Amino acid sequence: MDTNIKPKSRLVPVLAGIAIQLCLGTAYIWGVFQPEVVETLAWSQKEAALTFSILLGVLTFGSMLGGAIQDKFSPKPVIIAGGIVMAVGFFVAGFASREMPWLLWLTYGAAGGFGMGMTYTTTIAVCQKWYPEKRGLITGVIVSALGLGGLVFTPVASALIGSVGVLETFKWLALVFLAVTFICGMLIKNPPKDHAPKGYTPPTKANTVSFSPKQVLKTPQFYMIAISMMLSCGAGLMVIPFAKVLGMDGGLDAAAATAGVMVISIFNTMGRLFWGGVSDKFGRKKTLILLMLIAAVTIPFAALTEGYMVLVLIAAVGFSYGGFLGIFPALTADFFGIKSMGVNYGLVLLGFGVGAVAASYVAGFFKDLTGGFITPFIVAACAALLGAVLIAFVKPPQKKPSAQ
């Protein structure tokens, strides 16, 4: 085993991954764009929210392709290619119009989501390989950067929208994505195959061997994890695109309501970092169940509360949601191994993708229909409780996978 890797060598891909994930965090500021797109393109709430749904849904397929390529070859071309696809998608989205609203779905939604997916899973998998002894914590650090990106880009996007409009803002963000993903992608590489940090002894239990994607699909654990991820993330996926709308419905002015987008970004970030480390100490299952209970209890009240208490509840939902995105990648690696982590977690994200499309669309549908969010938020609470039941019963695969 190679134990002579310098700490600095491990730190470089992590820092580069953090910078890339910051850019990917723009997915979580759709709450800033939602009311502007509705006004600019004369859309309904559900039509505008569909853009966000498509982005997260297609992200799943980008994750699988990117994971497969980086597992077999190298993460560098995956990240650079993903950055180009994402940047092109956002740039062309700037040409959407009332006569061609579908263009936003294809560009910001489909192309942006596919490019994001390619880079998202790849950076997680690479950093887990560099830090096998702190898998939950390092996963939390990387994905927390994505949440932090929402905090960084919310004021930037708001200022650009006020200056040049929402469509031109997409073009400016595209240029930033292209530069960051290209430069940082050049700094990311996999560790040597025999890499093991000093003092770290690789586990030898049967449930830590590496499952291929084909083998993963044959296990009941995969379906339980993917479905529980779909159910548990519903609360966050309903609140994120409507954070500003929720604030305004609760009686806040536009500026204070915009703060709701920043609040959920902050706590989304904190949740990814905090809960990933907690799960290393207390276990993935116990931590996930606790988070699902938090989501189930808090989200219904977000539709009923007024004033600044809305921001408190938005923060609670974001805190639990961030934990899900920090722990599920680590749980996937624990159950199925690290070798094919890129593709395997991409498969798990299929559940997330389905949940993303359904959650934000359903929330937008009921907002248009009833003028409020109480019905979809109750549905999200029930889904989180069902997800907790699934996680309570899931157990690590006991048998070593047969040879391919």
PDB file of C-alpha atoms in Angstrom, residues 236-397:
ATOM      1  CA  GLY A 236     -36.230  20.082   0.623  1.00  0.00           C
ATOM      2  CA  LEU A 237     -37.024  19.780  -3.073  1.00  0.00           C
ATOM      3  CA  MET A 238     -40.408  21.411  -2.505  1.00  0.00           C
ATOM      4  CA  VAL A 239     -39.060  24.275  -0.410  1.00  0.00           C
ATOM      5  CA  ILE A 240     -35.895  25.162  -2.351  1.00  0.00           C
ATOM      6  CA  PRO A 241     -37.458  26.445  -5.607  1.00  0.00           C
ATOM      7  CA  PHE A 242     -40.185  28.290  -3.689  1.00  0.00           C
ATOM      8  CA  ALA A 243     -38.129  29.741  -0.827  1.00  0.00           C
ATOM      9  CA  LYS A 244     -38.697  33.330  -1.953  1.00  0.00           C
ATOM     10  CA  VAL A 245     -42.368  32.687  -2.752  1.00  0.00           C
ATOM     11  CA  LEU A 246     -42.873  31.142   0.704  1.00  0.00           C
ATOM     12  CA  GLY A 247     -41.360  34.193   2.352  1.00  0.00           C
ATOM     13  CA  MET A 248     -43.604  36.553   0.399  1.00  0.00           C
ATOM     14  CA  ASP A 249     -46.667  34.406   1.166  1.00  0.00           C
ATOM     15  CA  GLY A 250     -45.695  34.698   4.830  1.00  0.00           C
ATOM     16  CA  GLY A 251     -45.858  38.472   4.695  1.00  0.00           C
ATOM     17  CA  LEU A 252     -42.194  39.295   4.133  1.00  0.00           C
ATOM     18  CA  ASP A 253     -41.165  41.959   1.634  1.00  0.00           C
ATOM     19  CA  ALA A 254     -39.190  41.002  -1.476  1.00  0.00           C
ATOM     20  CA  ALA A 255     -35.782  41.690   0.083  1.00  0.00           C
ATOM     21  CA  ALA A 256     -36.519  39.688   3.233  1.00  0.00           C
ATOM     22  CA  ALA A 257     -38.064  36.886   1.180  1.00  0.00           C
ATOM     23  CA  THR A 258     -34.924  36.696  -0.952  1.00  0.00           C
ATOM     24  CA  ALA A 259     -33.056  36.127   2.297  1.00  0.00           C
ATOM     25  CA  GLY A 260     -35.010  32.877   2.487  1.00  0.00           C
ATOM     26  CA  VAL A 261     -32.994  31.590  -0.466  1.00  0.00           C
ATOM     27  CA  MET A 262     -29.779  32.454   1.362  1.00  0.00           C
ATOM     28  CA  VAL A 263     -31.046  30.944   4.599  1.00  0.00           C
ATOM     29  CA  ILE A 264     -31.811  27.589   3.009  1.00  0.00           C
ATOM     30  CA  SER A 265     -28.421  27.690   1.261  1.00  0.00           C
ATOM     31  CA  ILE A 266     -26.622  28.330   4.562  1.00  0.00           C
ATOM     32  CA  PHE A 267     -28.378  25.531   6.413  1.00  0.00           C
ATOM     33  CA  ASN A 268     -28.210  23.223   3.413  1.00  0.00           C
ATOM     34  CA  THR A 269     -24.443  23.729   3.572  1.00  0.00           C
ATOM     35  CA  MET A 270     -24.228  23.289   7.330  1.00  0.00           C
ATOM     36  CA  GLY A 271     -26.335  20.144   7.158  1.00  0.00           C
ATOM     37  CA  ARG A 272     -24.084  18.514   4.576  1.00  0.00           C
ATOM     38  CA  LEU A 273     -20.970  19.200   6.624  1.00  0.00           C
ATOM     39  CA  PHE A 274     -22.355  18.594  10.119  1.00  0.00           C
ATOM     40  CA  TRP A 275     -24.412  15.466   9.565  1.00  0.00           C
ATOM     41  CA  GLY A 276     -21.756  13.733   7.459  1.00  0.00           C
ATOM     42  CA  GLY A 277     -19.348  13.869  10.413  1.00  0.00           C
ATOM     43  CA  VAL A 278     -22.088  12.827  12.839  1.00  0.00           C
ATOM     44  CA  SER A 279     -22.860   9.771  10.723  1.00  0.00           C
ATOM     45  CA  ASP A 280     -19.210   8.684  10.938  1.00  0.00           C
ATOM     46  CA  LYS A 281     -19.580   8.456  14.727  1.00  0.00           C
ATOM     47  CA  PHE A 282     -23.186   7.391  15.280  1.00  0.00           C
ATOM     48  CA  GLY A 283     -23.950   5.482  12.083  1.00  0.00           C
ATOM     49  CA  ARG A 284     -25.571   6.343   8.768  1.00  0.00           C
ATOM     50  CA  LYS A 285     -28.945   4.726   9.516  1.00  0.00           C
ATOM     51  CA  LYS A 286     -29.550   6.379  12.880  1.00  0.00           C
ATOM     52  CA  THR A 287     -28.571   9.765  11.508  1.00  0.00           C
ATOM     53  CA  LEU A 288     -30.773   9.428   8.419  1.00  0.00           C
ATOM     54  CA  ILE A 289     -33.802   8.411  10.471  1.00  0.00           C
ATOM     55  CA  LEU A 290     -33.340  11.419  12.749  1.00  0.00           C
ATOM     56  CA  LEU A 291     -33.118  13.734   9.735  1.00  0.00           C
ATOM     57  CA  MET A 292     -36.256  12.279   8.172  1.00  0.00           C
ATOM     58  CA  LEU A 293     -38.150  12.911  11.401  1.00  0.00           C
ATOM     59  CA  ILE A 294     -36.931  16.521  11.449  1.00  0.00           C
ATOM     60  CA  ALA A 295     -38.085  17.034   7.855  1.00  0.00           C
ATOM     61  CA  ALA A 296     -41.475  15.447   8.528  1.00  0.00           C
ATOM     62  CA  VAL A 297     -42.144  17.584  11.592  1.00  0.00           C
ATOM     63  CA  THR A 298     -41.015  20.946  10.229  1.00  0.00           C
ATOM     64  CA  ILE A 299     -42.208  21.162   6.623  1.00  0.00           C
ATOM     65  CA  PRO A 300     -46.002  21.351   7.221  1.00  0.00           C
ATOM     66  CA  PHE A 301     -45.554  24.377   9.489  1.00  0.00           C
ATOM     67  CA  ALA A 302     -43.567  26.198   6.776  1.00  0.00           C
ATOM     68  CA  ALA A 303     -46.837  26.570   4.874  1.00  0.00           C
ATOM     69  CA  LEU A 304     -48.760  27.868   7.898  1.00  0.00           C
ATOM     70  CA  THR A 305     -46.337  30.228   9.615  1.00  0.00           C
ATOM     71  CA  GLU A 306     -46.049  33.951   8.938  1.00  0.00           C
ATOM     72  CA  GLY A 307     -43.316  36.520   9.381  1.00  0.00           C
ATOM     73  CA  TYR A 308     -39.694  35.670  10.068  1.00  0.00           C
ATOM     74  CA  MET A 309     -40.669  32.328  11.582  1.00  0.00           C
ATOM     75  CA  VAL A 310     -40.987  31.180   7.960  1.00  0.00           C
ATOM     76  CA  LEU A 311     -37.225  31.592   7.608  1.00  0.00           C
ATOM     77  CA  VAL A 312     -36.645  29.491  10.726  1.00  0.00           C
ATOM     78  CA  LEU A 313     -38.677  26.619   9.313  1.00  0.00           C
ATOM     79  CA  ILE A 314     -37.042  26.968   5.896  1.00  0.00           C
ATOM     80  CA  ALA A 315     -33.701  26.695   7.690  1.00  0.00           C
ATOM     81  CA  ALA A 316     -34.779  23.495   9.476  1.00  0.00           C
ATOM     82  CA  VAL A 317     -35.888  21.885   6.220  1.00  0.00           C
ATOM     83  CA  GLY A 318     -32.634  22.930   4.543  1.00  0.00           C
ATOM     84  CA  PHE A 319     -30.586  21.561   7.453  1.00  0.00           C
ATOM     85  CA  SER A 320     -32.163  18.123   7.153  1.00  0.00           C
ATOM     86  CA  TYR A 321     -32.022  18.130   3.348  1.00  0.00           C
ATOM     87  CA  GLY A 322     -28.312  18.948   3.422  1.00  0.00           C
ATOM     88  CA  GLY A 323     -27.761  15.998   5.729  1.00  0.00           C
ATOM     89  CA  PHE A 324     -29.406  13.652   3.238  1.00  0.00           C
ATOM     90  CA  LEU A 325     -27.080  14.811   0.451  1.00  0.00           C
ATOM     91  CA  GLY A 326     -24.094  14.397   2.747  1.00  0.00           C
ATOM     92  CA  ILE A 327     -24.926  10.923   4.058  1.00  0.00           C
ATOM     93  CA  PHE A 328     -26.449   9.007   1.138  1.00  0.00           C
ATOM     94  CA  PRO A 329     -23.168   9.073  -0.878  1.00  0.00           C
ATOM     95  CA  ALA A 330     -21.290   7.743   2.158  1.00  0.00           C
ATOM     96  CA  LEU A 331     -23.953   5.075   2.757  1.00  0.00           C
ATOM     97  CA  THR A 332     -23.658   4.008  -0.880  1.00  0.00           C
ATOM     98  CA  ALA A 333     -19.882   3.670  -0.546  1.00  0.00           C
ATOM     99  CA  ASP A 334     -20.252   1.750   2.744  1.00  0.00           C
ATOM    100  CA  PHE A 335     -22.663  -0.771   1.234  1.00  0.00           C
ATOM    101  CA  PHE A 336     -21.221  -1.225  -2.247  1.00  0.00           C
ATOM    102  CA  GLY A 337     -17.567  -0.212  -2.048  1.00  0.00           C
ATOM    103  CA  ILE A 338     -15.554   2.658  -3.442  1.00  0.00           C
ATOM    104  CA  LYS A 339     -14.252   1.211  -6.718  1.00  0.00           C
ATOM    105  CA  SER A 340     -17.403   1.880  -8.769  1.00  0.00           C
ATOM    106  CA  MET A 341     -18.731   4.623  -6.513  1.00  0.00           C
ATOM    107  CA  GLY A 342     -19.221   7.064  -9.399  1.00  0.00           C
ATOM    108  CA  VAL A 343     -21.707   4.876 -11.229  1.00  0.00           C
ATOM    109  CA  ASN A 344     -23.238   3.281  -8.158  1.00  0.00           C
ATOM    110  CA  TYR A 345     -24.141   6.589  -6.573  1.00  0.00           C
ATOM    111  CA  GLY A 346     -25.399   7.765  -9.941  1.00  0.00           C
ATOM    112  CA  LEU A 347     -27.813   4.829  -9.857  1.00  0.00           C
ATOM    113  CA  VAL A 348     -28.949   5.762  -6.353  1.00  0.00           C
ATOM    114  CA  LEU A 349     -29.523   9.291  -7.609  1.00  0.00           C
ATOM    115  CA  LEU A 350     -32.210   7.902  -9.915  1.00  0.00           C
ATOM    116  CA  GLY A 351     -34.435   7.980  -6.857  1.00  0.00           C
ATOM    117  CA  PHE A 352     -33.416  11.557  -6.192  1.00  0.00           C
ATOM    118  CA  GLY A 353     -34.126  12.499  -9.796  1.00  0.00           C
ATOM    119  CA  VAL A 354     -37.625  11.055  -9.735  1.00  0.00           C
ATOM    120  CA  GLY A 355     -38.272  12.833  -6.444  1.00  0.00           C
ATOM    121  CA  ALA A 356     -36.936  16.106  -7.820  1.00  0.00           C
ATOM    122  CA  VAL A 357     -39.244  16.082 -10.831  1.00  0.00           C
ATOM    123  CA  ALA A 358     -42.268  15.085  -8.785  1.00  0.00           C
ATOM    124  CA  ALA A 359     -41.717  17.262  -5.706  1.00  0.00           C
ATOM    125  CA  SER A 360     -41.230  20.696  -7.205  1.00  0.00           C
ATOM    126  CA  TYR A 361     -43.874  20.119  -9.896  1.00  0.00           C
ATOM    127  CA  VAL A 362     -46.447  18.958  -7.343  1.00  0.00           C
ATOM    128  CA  ALA A 363     -45.682  21.927  -5.105  1.00  0.00           C
ATOM    129  CA  GLY A 364     -46.094  24.311  -8.052  1.00  0.00           C
ATOM    130  CA  PHE A 365     -49.293  22.587  -9.167  1.00  0.00           C
ATOM    131  CA  PHE A 366     -50.990  23.013  -5.806  1.00  0.00           C
ATOM    132  CA  LYS A 367     -49.696  26.556  -5.477  1.00  0.00           C
ATOM    133  CA  ASP A 368     -51.421  27.428  -8.770  1.00  0.00           C
ATOM    134  CA  LEU A 369     -54.529  25.445  -7.805  1.00  0.00           C
ATOM    135  CA  THR A 370     -55.060  26.459  -4.174  1.00  0.00           C
ATOM    136  CA  GLY A 371     -52.782  29.445  -3.678  1.00  0.00           C
ATOM    137  CA  GLY A 372     -50.881  27.669  -0.887  1.00  0.00           C
ATOM    138  CA  PHE A 373     -48.489  24.851  -0.070  1.00  0.00           C
ATOM    139  CA  ILE A 374     -50.119  22.985   2.827  1.00  0.00           C
ATOM    140  CA  THR A 375     -51.292  19.967   0.794  1.00  0.00           C
ATOM    141  CA  PRO A 376     -47.972  19.147  -0.925  1.00  0.00           C
ATOM    142  CA  PHE A 377     -46.053  19.825   2.301  1.00  0.00           C
ATOM    143  CA  ILE A 378     -48.169  17.282   4.182  1.00  0.00           C
ATOM    144  CA  VAL A 379     -47.469  14.786   1.385  1.00  0.00           C
ATOM    145  CA  ALA A 380     -43.734  15.482   1.775  1.00  0.00           C
ATOM    146  CA  ALA A 381     -43.955  14.900   5.534  1.00  0.00           C
ATOM    147  CA  CYS A 382     -45.637  11.522   5.046  1.00  0.00           C
ATOM    148  CA  ALA A 383     -43.036  10.574   2.426  1.00  0.00           C
ATOM    149  CA  ALA A 384     -40.200  11.382   4.848  1.00  0.00           C
ATOM    150  CA  LEU A 385     -41.757   9.140   7.503  1.00  0.00           C
ATOM    151  CA  LEU A 386     -42.059   6.298   4.977  1.00  0.00           C
ATOM    152  CA  GLY A 387     -38.416   6.823   4.024  1.00  0.00           C
ATOM    153  CA  ALA A 388     -37.429   6.493   7.680  1.00  0.00           C
ATOM    154  CA  VAL A 389     -39.206   3.125   7.849  1.00  0.00           C
ATOM    155  CA  LEU A 390     -37.297   1.869   4.801  1.00  0.00           C
ATOM    156  CA  ILE A 391     -33.946   2.959   6.199  1.00  0.00           C
ATOM    157  CA  ALA A 392     -34.725   1.311   9.536  1.00  0.00           C
ATOM    158  CA  PHE A 393     -35.054  -2.053   7.781  1.00  0.00           C
ATOM    159  CA  VAL A 394     -32.161  -1.831   5.303  1.00  0.00           C
ATOM    160  CA  LYS A 395     -29.067  -3.892   6.120  1.00  0.00           C
ATOM    161  CA  PRO A 396     -25.636  -4.077   4.423  1.00  0.00           C
ATOM    162  CA  PRO A 397     -25.245  -6.757   1.745  1.00  0.00           C
TER     163      PRO A 397
END
